PDB file of C-alpha atoms in Angstrom:
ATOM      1  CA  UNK A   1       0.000   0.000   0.000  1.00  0.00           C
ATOM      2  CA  UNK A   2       1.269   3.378  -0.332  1.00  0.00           C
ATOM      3  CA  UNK A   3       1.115   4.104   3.200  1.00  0.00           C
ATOM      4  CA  UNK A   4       3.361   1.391   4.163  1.00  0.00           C
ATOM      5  CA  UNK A   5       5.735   2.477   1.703  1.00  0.00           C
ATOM      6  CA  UNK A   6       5.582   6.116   2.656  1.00  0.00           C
ATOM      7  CA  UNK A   7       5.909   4.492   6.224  1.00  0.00           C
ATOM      8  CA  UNK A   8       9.088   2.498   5.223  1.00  0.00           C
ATOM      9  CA  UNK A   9      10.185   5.915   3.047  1.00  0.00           C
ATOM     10  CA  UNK A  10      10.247   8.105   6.497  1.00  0.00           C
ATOM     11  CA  UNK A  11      11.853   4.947   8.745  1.00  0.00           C
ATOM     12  CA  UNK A  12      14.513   4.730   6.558  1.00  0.00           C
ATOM     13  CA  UNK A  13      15.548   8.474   6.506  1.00  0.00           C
ATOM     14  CA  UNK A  14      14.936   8.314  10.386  1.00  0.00           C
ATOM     15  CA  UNK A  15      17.083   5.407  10.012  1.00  0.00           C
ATOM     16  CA  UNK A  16      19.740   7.068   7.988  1.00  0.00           C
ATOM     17  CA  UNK A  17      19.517  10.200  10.177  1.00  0.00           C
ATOM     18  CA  UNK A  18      20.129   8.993  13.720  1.00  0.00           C
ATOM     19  CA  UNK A  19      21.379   5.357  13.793  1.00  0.00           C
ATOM     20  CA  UNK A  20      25.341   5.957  13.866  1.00  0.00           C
ATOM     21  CA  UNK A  21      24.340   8.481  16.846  1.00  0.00           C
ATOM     22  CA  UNK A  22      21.980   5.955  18.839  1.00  0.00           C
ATOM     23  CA  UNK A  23      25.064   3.611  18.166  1.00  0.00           C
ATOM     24  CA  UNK A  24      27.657   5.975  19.248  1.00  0.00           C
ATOM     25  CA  UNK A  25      25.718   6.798  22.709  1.00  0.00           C
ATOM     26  CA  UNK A  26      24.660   2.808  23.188  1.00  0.00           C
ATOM     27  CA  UNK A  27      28.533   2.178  22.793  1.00  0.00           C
ATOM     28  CA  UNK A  28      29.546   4.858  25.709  1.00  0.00           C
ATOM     29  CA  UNK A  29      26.572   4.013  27.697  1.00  0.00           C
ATOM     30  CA  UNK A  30      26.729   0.289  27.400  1.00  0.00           C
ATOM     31  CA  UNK A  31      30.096  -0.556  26.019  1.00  0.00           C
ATOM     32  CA  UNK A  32      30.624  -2.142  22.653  1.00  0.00           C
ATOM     33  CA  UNK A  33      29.417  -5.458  23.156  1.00  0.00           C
ATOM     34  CA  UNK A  34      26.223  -4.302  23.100  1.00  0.00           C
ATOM     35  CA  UNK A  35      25.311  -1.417  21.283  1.00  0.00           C
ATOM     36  CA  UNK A  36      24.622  -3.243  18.560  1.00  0.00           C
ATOM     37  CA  UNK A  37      21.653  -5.133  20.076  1.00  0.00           C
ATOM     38  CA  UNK A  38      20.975  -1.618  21.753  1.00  0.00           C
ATOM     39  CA  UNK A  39      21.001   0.226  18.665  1.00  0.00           C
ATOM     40  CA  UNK A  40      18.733  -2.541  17.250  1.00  0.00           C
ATOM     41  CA  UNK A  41      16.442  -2.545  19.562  1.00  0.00           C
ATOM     42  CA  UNK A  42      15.658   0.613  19.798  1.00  0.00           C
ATOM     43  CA  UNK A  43      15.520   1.115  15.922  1.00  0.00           C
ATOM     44  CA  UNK A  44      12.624  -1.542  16.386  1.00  0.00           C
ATOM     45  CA  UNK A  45      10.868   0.503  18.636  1.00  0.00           C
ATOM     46  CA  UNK A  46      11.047   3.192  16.428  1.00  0.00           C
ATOM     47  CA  UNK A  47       9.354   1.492  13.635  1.00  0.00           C
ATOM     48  CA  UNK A  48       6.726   0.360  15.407  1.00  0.00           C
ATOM     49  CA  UNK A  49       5.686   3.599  16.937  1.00  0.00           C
ATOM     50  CA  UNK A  50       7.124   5.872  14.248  1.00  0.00           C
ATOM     51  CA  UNK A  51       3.351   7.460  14.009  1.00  0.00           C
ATOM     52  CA  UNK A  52       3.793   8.318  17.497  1.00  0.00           C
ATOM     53  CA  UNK A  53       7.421  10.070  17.096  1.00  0.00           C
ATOM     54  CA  UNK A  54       7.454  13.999  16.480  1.00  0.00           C
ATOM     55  CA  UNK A  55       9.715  14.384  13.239  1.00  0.00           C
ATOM     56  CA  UNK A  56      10.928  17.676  14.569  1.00  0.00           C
ATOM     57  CA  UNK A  57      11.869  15.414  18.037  1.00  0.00           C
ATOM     58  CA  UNK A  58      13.150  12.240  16.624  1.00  0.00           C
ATOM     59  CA  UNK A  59      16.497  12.333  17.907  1.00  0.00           C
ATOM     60  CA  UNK A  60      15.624  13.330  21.626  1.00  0.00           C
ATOM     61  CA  UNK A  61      13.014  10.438  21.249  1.00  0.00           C
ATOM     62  CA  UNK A  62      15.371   8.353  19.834  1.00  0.00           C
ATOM     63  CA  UNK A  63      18.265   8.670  22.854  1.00  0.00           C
ATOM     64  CA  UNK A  64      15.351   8.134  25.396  1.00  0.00           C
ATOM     65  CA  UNK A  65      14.319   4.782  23.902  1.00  0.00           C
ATOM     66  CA  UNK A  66      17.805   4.126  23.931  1.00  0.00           C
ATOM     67  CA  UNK A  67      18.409   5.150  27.458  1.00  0.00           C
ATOM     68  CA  UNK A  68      15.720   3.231  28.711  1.00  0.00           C
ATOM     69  CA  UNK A  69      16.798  -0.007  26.322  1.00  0.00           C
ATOM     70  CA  UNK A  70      20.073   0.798  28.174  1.00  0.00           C
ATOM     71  CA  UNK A  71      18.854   0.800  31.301  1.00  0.00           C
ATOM     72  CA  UNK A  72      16.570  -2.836  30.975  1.00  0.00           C
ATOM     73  CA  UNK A  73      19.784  -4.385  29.051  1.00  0.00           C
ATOM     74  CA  UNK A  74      22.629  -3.807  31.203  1.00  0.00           C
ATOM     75  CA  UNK A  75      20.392  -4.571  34.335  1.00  0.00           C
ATOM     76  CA  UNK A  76      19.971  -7.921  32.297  1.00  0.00           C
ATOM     77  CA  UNK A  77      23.929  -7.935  31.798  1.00  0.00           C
ATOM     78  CA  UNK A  78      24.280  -7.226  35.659  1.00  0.00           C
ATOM     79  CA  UNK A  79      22.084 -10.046  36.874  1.00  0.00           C
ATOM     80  CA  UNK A  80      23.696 -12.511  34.360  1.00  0.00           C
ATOM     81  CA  UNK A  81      26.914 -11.540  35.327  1.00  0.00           C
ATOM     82  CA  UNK A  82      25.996 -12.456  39.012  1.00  0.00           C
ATOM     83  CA  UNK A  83      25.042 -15.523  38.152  1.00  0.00           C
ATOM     84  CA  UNK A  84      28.073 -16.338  36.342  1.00  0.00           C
ATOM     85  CA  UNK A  85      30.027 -15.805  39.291  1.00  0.00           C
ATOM     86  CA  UNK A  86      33.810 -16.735  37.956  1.00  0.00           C
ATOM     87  CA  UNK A  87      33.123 -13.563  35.930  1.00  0.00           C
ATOM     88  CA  UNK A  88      35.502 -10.990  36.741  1.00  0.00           C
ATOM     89  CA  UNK A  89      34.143  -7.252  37.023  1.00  0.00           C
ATOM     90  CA  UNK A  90      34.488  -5.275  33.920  1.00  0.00           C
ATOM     91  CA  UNK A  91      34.488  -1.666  33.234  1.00  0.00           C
ATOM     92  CA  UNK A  92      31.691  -2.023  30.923  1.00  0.00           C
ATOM     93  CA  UNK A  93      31.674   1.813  29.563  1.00  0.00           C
ATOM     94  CA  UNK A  94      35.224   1.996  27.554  1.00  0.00           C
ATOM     95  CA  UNK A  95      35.737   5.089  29.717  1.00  0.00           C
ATOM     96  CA  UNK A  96      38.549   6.986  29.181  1.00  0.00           C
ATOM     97  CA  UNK A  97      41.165   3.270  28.840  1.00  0.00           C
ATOM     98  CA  UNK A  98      44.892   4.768  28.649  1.00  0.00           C
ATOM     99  CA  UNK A  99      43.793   8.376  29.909  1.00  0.00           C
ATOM    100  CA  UNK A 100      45.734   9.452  33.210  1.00  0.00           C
ATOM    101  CA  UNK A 101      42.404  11.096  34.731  1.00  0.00           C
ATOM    102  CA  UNK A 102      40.988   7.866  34.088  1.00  0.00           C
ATOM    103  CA  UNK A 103      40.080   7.374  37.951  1.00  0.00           C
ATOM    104  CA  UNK A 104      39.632  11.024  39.019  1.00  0.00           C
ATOM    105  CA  UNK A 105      36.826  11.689  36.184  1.00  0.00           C
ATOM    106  CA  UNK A 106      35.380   8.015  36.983  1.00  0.00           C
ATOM    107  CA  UNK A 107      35.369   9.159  40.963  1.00  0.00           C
ATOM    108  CA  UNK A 108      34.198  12.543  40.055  1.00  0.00           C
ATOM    109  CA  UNK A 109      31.221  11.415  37.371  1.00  0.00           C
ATOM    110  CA  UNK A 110      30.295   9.132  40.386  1.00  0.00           C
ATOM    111  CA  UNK A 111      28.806  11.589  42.811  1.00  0.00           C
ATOM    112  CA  UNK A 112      26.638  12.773  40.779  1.00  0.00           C
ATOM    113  CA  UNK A 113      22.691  12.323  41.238  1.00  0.00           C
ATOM    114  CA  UNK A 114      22.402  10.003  38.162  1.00  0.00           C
ATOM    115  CA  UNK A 115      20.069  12.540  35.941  1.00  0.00           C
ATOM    116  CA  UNK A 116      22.930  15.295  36.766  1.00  0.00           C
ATOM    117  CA  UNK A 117      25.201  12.638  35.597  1.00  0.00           C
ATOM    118  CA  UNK A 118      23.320  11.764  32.663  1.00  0.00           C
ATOM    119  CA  UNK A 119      22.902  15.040  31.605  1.00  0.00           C
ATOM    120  CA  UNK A 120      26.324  15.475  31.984  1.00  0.00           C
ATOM    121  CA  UNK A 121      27.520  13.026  29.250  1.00  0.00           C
ATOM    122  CA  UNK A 122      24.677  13.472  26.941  1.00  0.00           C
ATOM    123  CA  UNK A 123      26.069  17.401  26.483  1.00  0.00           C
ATOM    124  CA  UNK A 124      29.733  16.416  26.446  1.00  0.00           C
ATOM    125  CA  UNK A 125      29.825  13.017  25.522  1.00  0.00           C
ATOM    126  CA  UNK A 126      27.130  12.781  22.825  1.00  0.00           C
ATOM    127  CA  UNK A 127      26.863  16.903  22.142  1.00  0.00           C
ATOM    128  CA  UNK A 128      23.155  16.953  22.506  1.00  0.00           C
ATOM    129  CA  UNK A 129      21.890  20.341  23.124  1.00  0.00           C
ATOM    130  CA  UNK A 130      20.514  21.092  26.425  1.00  0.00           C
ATOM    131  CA  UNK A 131      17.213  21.811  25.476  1.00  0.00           C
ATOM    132  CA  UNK A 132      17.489  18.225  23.024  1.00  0.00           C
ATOM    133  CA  UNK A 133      18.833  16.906  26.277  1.00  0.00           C
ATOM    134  CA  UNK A 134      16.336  18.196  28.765  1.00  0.00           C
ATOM    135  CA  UNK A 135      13.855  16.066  26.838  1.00  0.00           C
ATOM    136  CA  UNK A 136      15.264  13.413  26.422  1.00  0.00           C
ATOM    137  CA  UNK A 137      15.452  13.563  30.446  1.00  0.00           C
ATOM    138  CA  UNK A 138      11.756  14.742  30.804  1.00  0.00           C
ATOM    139  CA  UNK A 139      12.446  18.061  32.427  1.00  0.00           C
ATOM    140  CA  UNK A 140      11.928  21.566  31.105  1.00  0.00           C
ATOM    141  CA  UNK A 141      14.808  23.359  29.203  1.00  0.00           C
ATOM    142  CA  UNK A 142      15.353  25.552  32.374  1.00  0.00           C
ATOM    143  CA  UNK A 143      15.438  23.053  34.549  1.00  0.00           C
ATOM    144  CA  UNK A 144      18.213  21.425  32.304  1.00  0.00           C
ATOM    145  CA  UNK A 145      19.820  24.407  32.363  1.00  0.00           C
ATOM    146  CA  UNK A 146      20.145  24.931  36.163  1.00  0.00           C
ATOM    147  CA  UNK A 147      20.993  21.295  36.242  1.00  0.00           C
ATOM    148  CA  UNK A 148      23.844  21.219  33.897  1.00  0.00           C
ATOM    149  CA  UNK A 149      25.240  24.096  35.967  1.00  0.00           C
ATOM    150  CA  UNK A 150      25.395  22.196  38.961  1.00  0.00           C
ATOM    151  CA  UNK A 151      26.424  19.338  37.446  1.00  0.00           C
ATOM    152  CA  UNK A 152      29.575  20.591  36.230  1.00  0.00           C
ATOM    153  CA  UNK A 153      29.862  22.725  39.155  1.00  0.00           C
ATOM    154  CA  UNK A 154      30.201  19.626  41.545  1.00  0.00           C
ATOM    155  CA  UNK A 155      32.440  17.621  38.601  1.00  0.00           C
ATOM    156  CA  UNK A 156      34.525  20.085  39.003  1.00  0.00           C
ATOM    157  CA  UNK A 157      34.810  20.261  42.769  1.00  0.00           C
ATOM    158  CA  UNK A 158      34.769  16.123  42.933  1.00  0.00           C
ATOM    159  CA  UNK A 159      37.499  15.882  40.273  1.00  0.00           C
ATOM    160  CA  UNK A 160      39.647  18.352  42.417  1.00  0.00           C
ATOM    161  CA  UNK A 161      39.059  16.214  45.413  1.00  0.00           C
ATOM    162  CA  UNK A 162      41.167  14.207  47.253  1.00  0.00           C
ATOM    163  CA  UNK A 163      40.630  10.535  45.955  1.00  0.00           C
ATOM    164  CA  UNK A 164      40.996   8.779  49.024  1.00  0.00           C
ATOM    165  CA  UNK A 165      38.976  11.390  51.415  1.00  0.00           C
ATOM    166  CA  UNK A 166      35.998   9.178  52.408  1.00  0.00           C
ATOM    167  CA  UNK A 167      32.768   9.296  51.077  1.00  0.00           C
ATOM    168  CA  UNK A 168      34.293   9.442  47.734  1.00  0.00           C
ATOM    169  CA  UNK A 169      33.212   6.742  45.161  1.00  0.00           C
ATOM    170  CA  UNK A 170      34.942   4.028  44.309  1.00  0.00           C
ATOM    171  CA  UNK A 171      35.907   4.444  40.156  1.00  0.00           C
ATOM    172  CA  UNK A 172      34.311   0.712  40.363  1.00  0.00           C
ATOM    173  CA  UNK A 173      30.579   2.375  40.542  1.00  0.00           C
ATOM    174  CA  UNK A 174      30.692   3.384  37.020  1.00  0.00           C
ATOM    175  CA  UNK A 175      30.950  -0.225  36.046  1.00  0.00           C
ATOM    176  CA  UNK A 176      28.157  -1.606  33.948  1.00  0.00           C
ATOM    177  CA  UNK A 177      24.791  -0.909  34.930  1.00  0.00           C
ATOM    178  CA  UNK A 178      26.063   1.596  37.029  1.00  0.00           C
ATOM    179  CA  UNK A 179      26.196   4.538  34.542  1.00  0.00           C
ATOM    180  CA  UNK A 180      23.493   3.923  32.510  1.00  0.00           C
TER     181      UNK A 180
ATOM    182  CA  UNK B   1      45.904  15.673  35.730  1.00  0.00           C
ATOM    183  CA  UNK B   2      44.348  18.148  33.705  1.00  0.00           C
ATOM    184  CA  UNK B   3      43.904  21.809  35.352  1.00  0.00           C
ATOM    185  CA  UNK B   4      40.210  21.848  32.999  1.00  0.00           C
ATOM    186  CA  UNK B   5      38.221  19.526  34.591  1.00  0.00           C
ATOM    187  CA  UNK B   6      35.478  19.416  31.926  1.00  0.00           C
ATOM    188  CA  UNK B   7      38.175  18.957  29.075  1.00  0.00           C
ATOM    189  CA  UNK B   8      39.461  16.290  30.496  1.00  0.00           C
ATOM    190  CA  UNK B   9      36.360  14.753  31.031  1.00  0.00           C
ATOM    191  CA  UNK B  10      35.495  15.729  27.066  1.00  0.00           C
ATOM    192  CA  UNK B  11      38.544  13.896  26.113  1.00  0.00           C
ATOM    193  CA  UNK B  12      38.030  10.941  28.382  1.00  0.00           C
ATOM    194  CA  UNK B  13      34.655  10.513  26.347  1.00  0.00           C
ATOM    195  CA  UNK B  14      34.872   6.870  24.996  1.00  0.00           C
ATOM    196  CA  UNK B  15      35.507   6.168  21.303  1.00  0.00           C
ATOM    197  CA  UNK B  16      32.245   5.147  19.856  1.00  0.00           C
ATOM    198  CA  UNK B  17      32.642   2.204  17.679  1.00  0.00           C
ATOM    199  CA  UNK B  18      31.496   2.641  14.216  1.00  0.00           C
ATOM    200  CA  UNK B  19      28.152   0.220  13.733  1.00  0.00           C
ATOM    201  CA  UNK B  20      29.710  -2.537  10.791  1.00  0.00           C
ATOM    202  CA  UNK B  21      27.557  -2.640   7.702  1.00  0.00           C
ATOM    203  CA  UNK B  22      26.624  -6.148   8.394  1.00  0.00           C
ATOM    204  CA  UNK B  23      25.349  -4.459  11.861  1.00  0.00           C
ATOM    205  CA  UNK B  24      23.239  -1.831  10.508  1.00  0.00           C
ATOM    206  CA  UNK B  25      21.975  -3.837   7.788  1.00  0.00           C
ATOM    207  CA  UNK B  26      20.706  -6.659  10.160  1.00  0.00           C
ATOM    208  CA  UNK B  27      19.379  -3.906  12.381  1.00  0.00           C
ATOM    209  CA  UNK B  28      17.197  -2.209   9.581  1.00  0.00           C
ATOM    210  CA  UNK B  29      15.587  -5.686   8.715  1.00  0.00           C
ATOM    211  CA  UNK B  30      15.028  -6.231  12.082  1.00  0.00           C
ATOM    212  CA  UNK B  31      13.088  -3.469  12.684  1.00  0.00           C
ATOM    213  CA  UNK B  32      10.724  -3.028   9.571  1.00  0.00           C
ATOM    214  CA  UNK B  33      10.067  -6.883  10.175  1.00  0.00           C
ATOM    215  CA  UNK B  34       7.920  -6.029  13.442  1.00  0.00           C
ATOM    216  CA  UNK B  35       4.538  -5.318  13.032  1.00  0.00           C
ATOM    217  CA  UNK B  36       3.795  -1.526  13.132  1.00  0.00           C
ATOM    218  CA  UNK B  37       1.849  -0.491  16.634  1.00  0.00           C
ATOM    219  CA  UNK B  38      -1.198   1.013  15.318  1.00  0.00           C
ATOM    220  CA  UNK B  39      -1.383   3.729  17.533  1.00  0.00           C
ATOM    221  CA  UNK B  40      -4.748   5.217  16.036  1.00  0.00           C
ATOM    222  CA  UNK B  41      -6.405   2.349  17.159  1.00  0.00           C
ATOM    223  CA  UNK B  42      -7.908   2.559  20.890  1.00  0.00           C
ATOM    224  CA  UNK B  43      -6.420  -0.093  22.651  1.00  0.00           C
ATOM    225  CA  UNK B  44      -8.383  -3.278  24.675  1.00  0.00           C
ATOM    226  CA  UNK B  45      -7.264  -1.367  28.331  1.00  0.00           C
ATOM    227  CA  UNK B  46      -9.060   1.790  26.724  1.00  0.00           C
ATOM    228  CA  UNK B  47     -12.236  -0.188  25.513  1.00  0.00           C
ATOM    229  CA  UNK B  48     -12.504  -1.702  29.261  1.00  0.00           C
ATOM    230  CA  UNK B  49     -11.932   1.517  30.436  1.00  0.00           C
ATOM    231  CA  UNK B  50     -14.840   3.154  28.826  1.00  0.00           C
ATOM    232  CA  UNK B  51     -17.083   0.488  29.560  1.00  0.00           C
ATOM    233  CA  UNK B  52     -16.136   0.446  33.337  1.00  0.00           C
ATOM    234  CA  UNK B  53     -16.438   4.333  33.374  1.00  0.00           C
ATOM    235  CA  UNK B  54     -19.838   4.219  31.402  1.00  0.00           C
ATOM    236  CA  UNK B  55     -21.436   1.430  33.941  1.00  0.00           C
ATOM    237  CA  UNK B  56     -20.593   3.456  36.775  1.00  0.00           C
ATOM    238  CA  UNK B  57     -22.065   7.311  35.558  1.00  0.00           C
ATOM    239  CA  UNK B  58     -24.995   5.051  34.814  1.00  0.00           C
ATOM    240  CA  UNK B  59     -25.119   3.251  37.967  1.00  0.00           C
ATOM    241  CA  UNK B  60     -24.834   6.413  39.951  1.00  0.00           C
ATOM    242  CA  UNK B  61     -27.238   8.630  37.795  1.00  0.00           C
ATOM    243  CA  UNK B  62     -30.018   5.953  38.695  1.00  0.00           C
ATOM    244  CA  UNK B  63     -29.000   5.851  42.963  1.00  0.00           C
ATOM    245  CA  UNK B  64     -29.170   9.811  42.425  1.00  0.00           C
ATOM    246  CA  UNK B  65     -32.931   9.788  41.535  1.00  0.00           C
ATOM    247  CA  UNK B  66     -34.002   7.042  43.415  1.00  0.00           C
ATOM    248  CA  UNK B  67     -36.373   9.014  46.474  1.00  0.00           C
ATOM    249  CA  UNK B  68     -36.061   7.542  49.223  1.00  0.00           C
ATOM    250  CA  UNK B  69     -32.927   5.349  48.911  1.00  0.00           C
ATOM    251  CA  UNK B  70     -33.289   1.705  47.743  1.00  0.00           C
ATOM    252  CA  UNK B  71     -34.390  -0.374  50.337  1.00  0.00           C
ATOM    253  CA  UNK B  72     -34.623   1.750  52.705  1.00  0.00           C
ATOM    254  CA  UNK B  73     -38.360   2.637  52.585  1.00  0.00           C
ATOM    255  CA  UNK B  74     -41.148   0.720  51.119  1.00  0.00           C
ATOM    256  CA  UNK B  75     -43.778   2.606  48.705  1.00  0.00           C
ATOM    257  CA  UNK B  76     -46.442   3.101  51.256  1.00  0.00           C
ATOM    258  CA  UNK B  77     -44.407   5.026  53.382  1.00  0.00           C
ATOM    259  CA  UNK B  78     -45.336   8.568  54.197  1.00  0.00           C
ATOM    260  CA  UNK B  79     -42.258  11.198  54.825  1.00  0.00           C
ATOM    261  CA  UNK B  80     -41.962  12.499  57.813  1.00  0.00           C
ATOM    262  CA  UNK B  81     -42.880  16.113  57.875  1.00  0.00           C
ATOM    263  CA  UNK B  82     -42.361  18.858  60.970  1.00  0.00           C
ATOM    264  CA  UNK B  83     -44.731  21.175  62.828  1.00  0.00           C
ATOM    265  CA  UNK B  84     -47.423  22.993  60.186  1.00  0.00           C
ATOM    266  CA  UNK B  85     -46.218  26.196  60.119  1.00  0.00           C
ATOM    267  CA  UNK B  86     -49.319  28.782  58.654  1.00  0.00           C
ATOM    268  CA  UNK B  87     -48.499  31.963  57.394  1.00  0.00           C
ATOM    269  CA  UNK B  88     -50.977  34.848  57.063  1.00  0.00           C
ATOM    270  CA  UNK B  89     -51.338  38.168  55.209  1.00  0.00           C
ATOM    271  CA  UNK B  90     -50.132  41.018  57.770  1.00  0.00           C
ATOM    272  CA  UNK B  91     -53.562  43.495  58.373  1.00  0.00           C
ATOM    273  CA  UNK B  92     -53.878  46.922  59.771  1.00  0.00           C
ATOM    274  CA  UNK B  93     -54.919  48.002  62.668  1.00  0.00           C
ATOM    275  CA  UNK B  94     -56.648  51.253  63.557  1.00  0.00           C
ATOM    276  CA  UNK B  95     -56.137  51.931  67.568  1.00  0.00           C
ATOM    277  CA  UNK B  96     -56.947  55.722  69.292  1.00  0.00           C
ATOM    278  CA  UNK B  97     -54.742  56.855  71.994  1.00  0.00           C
ATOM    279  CA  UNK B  98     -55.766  58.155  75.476  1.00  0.00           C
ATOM    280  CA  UNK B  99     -55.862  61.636  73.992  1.00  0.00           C
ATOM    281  CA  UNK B 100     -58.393  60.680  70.860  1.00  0.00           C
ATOM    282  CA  UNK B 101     -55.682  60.589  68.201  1.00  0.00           C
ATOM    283  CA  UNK B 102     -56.088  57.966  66.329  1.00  0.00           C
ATOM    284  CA  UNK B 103     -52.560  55.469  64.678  1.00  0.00           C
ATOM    285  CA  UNK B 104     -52.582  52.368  62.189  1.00  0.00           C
ATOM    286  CA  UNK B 105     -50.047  49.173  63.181  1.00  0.00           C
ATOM    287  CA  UNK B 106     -49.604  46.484  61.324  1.00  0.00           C
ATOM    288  CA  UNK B 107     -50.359  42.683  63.079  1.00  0.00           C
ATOM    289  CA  UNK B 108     -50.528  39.542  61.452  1.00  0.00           C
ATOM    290  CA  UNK B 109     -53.843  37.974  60.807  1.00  0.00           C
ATOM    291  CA  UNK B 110     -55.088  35.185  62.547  1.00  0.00           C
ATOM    292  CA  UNK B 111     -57.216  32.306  61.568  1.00  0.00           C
ATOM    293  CA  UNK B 112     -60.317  33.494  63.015  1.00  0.00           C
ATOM    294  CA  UNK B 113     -60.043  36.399  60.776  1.00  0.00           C
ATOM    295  CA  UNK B 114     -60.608  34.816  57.487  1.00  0.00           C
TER     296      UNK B 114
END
């Protein structure tokens, strides 16, 4: 019919658009091994509820899917892990391998609130505009704003910090499941 | 460490692995292979909903009129009513004062009077 294949017509340009960055941001978020299912999955969702998805918002859309798919696969990841209990703990983002501030950014990204942290990466990691980033988060553009302030605000303070003062967070909490 | 503690968290960003072809590929059949979520149509939650919503206004539109109550009265019943209260049409009065001069008051009417 010709409203499948205007259907198909305007999933493949979404496709075309936004699938390298849904890949790039499943591949920081959940490390390589699985972005691809990531990606996948949340290209699925798209098709099947592509009436539903603004064209003027697809790529905030598109990064909340895939935060969400993130979210249910590496809690999947984390439980099967446990179960395989020889399994030694990996860093599941690559974060920063072979960088020297490797630990102090891991430490500092850490103690943040998770949606600070989130919001965080998806303007420096992923260079989503706040206002693209404040829905893919749910909150108003002003609240983004405020938040992003105060997120780098404390990064900065953390990152300063003394790694071994207590109450700082072990580098180990941005393992898998952890960050996303 | 770096004296810019956003920079260094900028650089630190991990690489992002390019998706293979074979990847991407496998990903677009993937997807267009599910069956589209017809959106426009209302959903079996939203049908039950309606219904459930629809008994109930109709249930309670029919306890609203029902004088008295069910089962709490049977037909034969007379309400219960208070003291008769009778109101009457205020008349005037004409009354003379010690000194002859005569002055009107009002006074409410009484039963004998009509």
């Amino acid at each position: 019919m010709a409203g499948d294949g205007r259907r198909e017509e305007r999933f493949r340009a979404l496709f075309d658009a936004h699938y390298d960055r849904v890949h790039a941001y499943a591949t920081r978020r959940a490390g390589a091994s699985l972005a691809d299912d990531v990606a996948a999955t949340t290209m699925g969702i798209a098709w099947r509820r592509l009436d539903a998805i603004d064209p003027r918002l697809e790529l905030p859309w598109l990064l909340t899917t895939a935060r969400n798919v993130v979210s249910t696969t590496v809690r999947g990841e984390v439980r099967r892990r446990a179960r395989d209990a020889a399994g030694a703990p990996e860093p599941g983002p690559d974060l920063a391998s072979g960088v020297v501030e490797r630990d102090a950014i891991a430490r500092a990204l850490a103690t943040l609130p998770d949606a600070d942290r989130e919001l965080l990466l998806l303007c420096t990691w992923d260079d989503v505009s706040p206002a693209d980033a404040a829905r893919v988060l749910g909150i108003t553009p002003g609240t983004a704003r405020v938040r992003l302030h105060r997120a780098r605000r404390r990064f900065r303070d953390a990152y300063g910090h003394h790694p071994d003062s207590p109450g700082t967070a072990r580098p180990e909490a941005l393992a898998i499941g952890e960050l996303a | 460490m770096s004296t810019d503690p956003l920079a260094a968290l900028r650089a630190a960003a991990p690489e992002a692995v390019a998706a293979t072809a074979a990847a991407r590929a496998s990903a677009y059949a993937a997807a267009v292979a599910l069956p589209p979520l017809d959106t426009a149509a209302p959903s079996l939650r939203r049908w039950w909903t309606g219904v459930v919503a629809a008994v109930c206004a109709a249930v309670l539109a029919v306890a609203g009129t029902a004088v008295p109550a069910v089962g709490q009265a049977s037909p034969g019943d007379v309400p219960a009513v208070g003291p008769v209260q009778v109101f009457t049409p205020l008349r005037t009065l004409s009354l003379t004062r010690p000194d002859g001069t005569v002055y009107t008051v009002e006074a409410p009417s009484t039963l004998e009077d009509s």
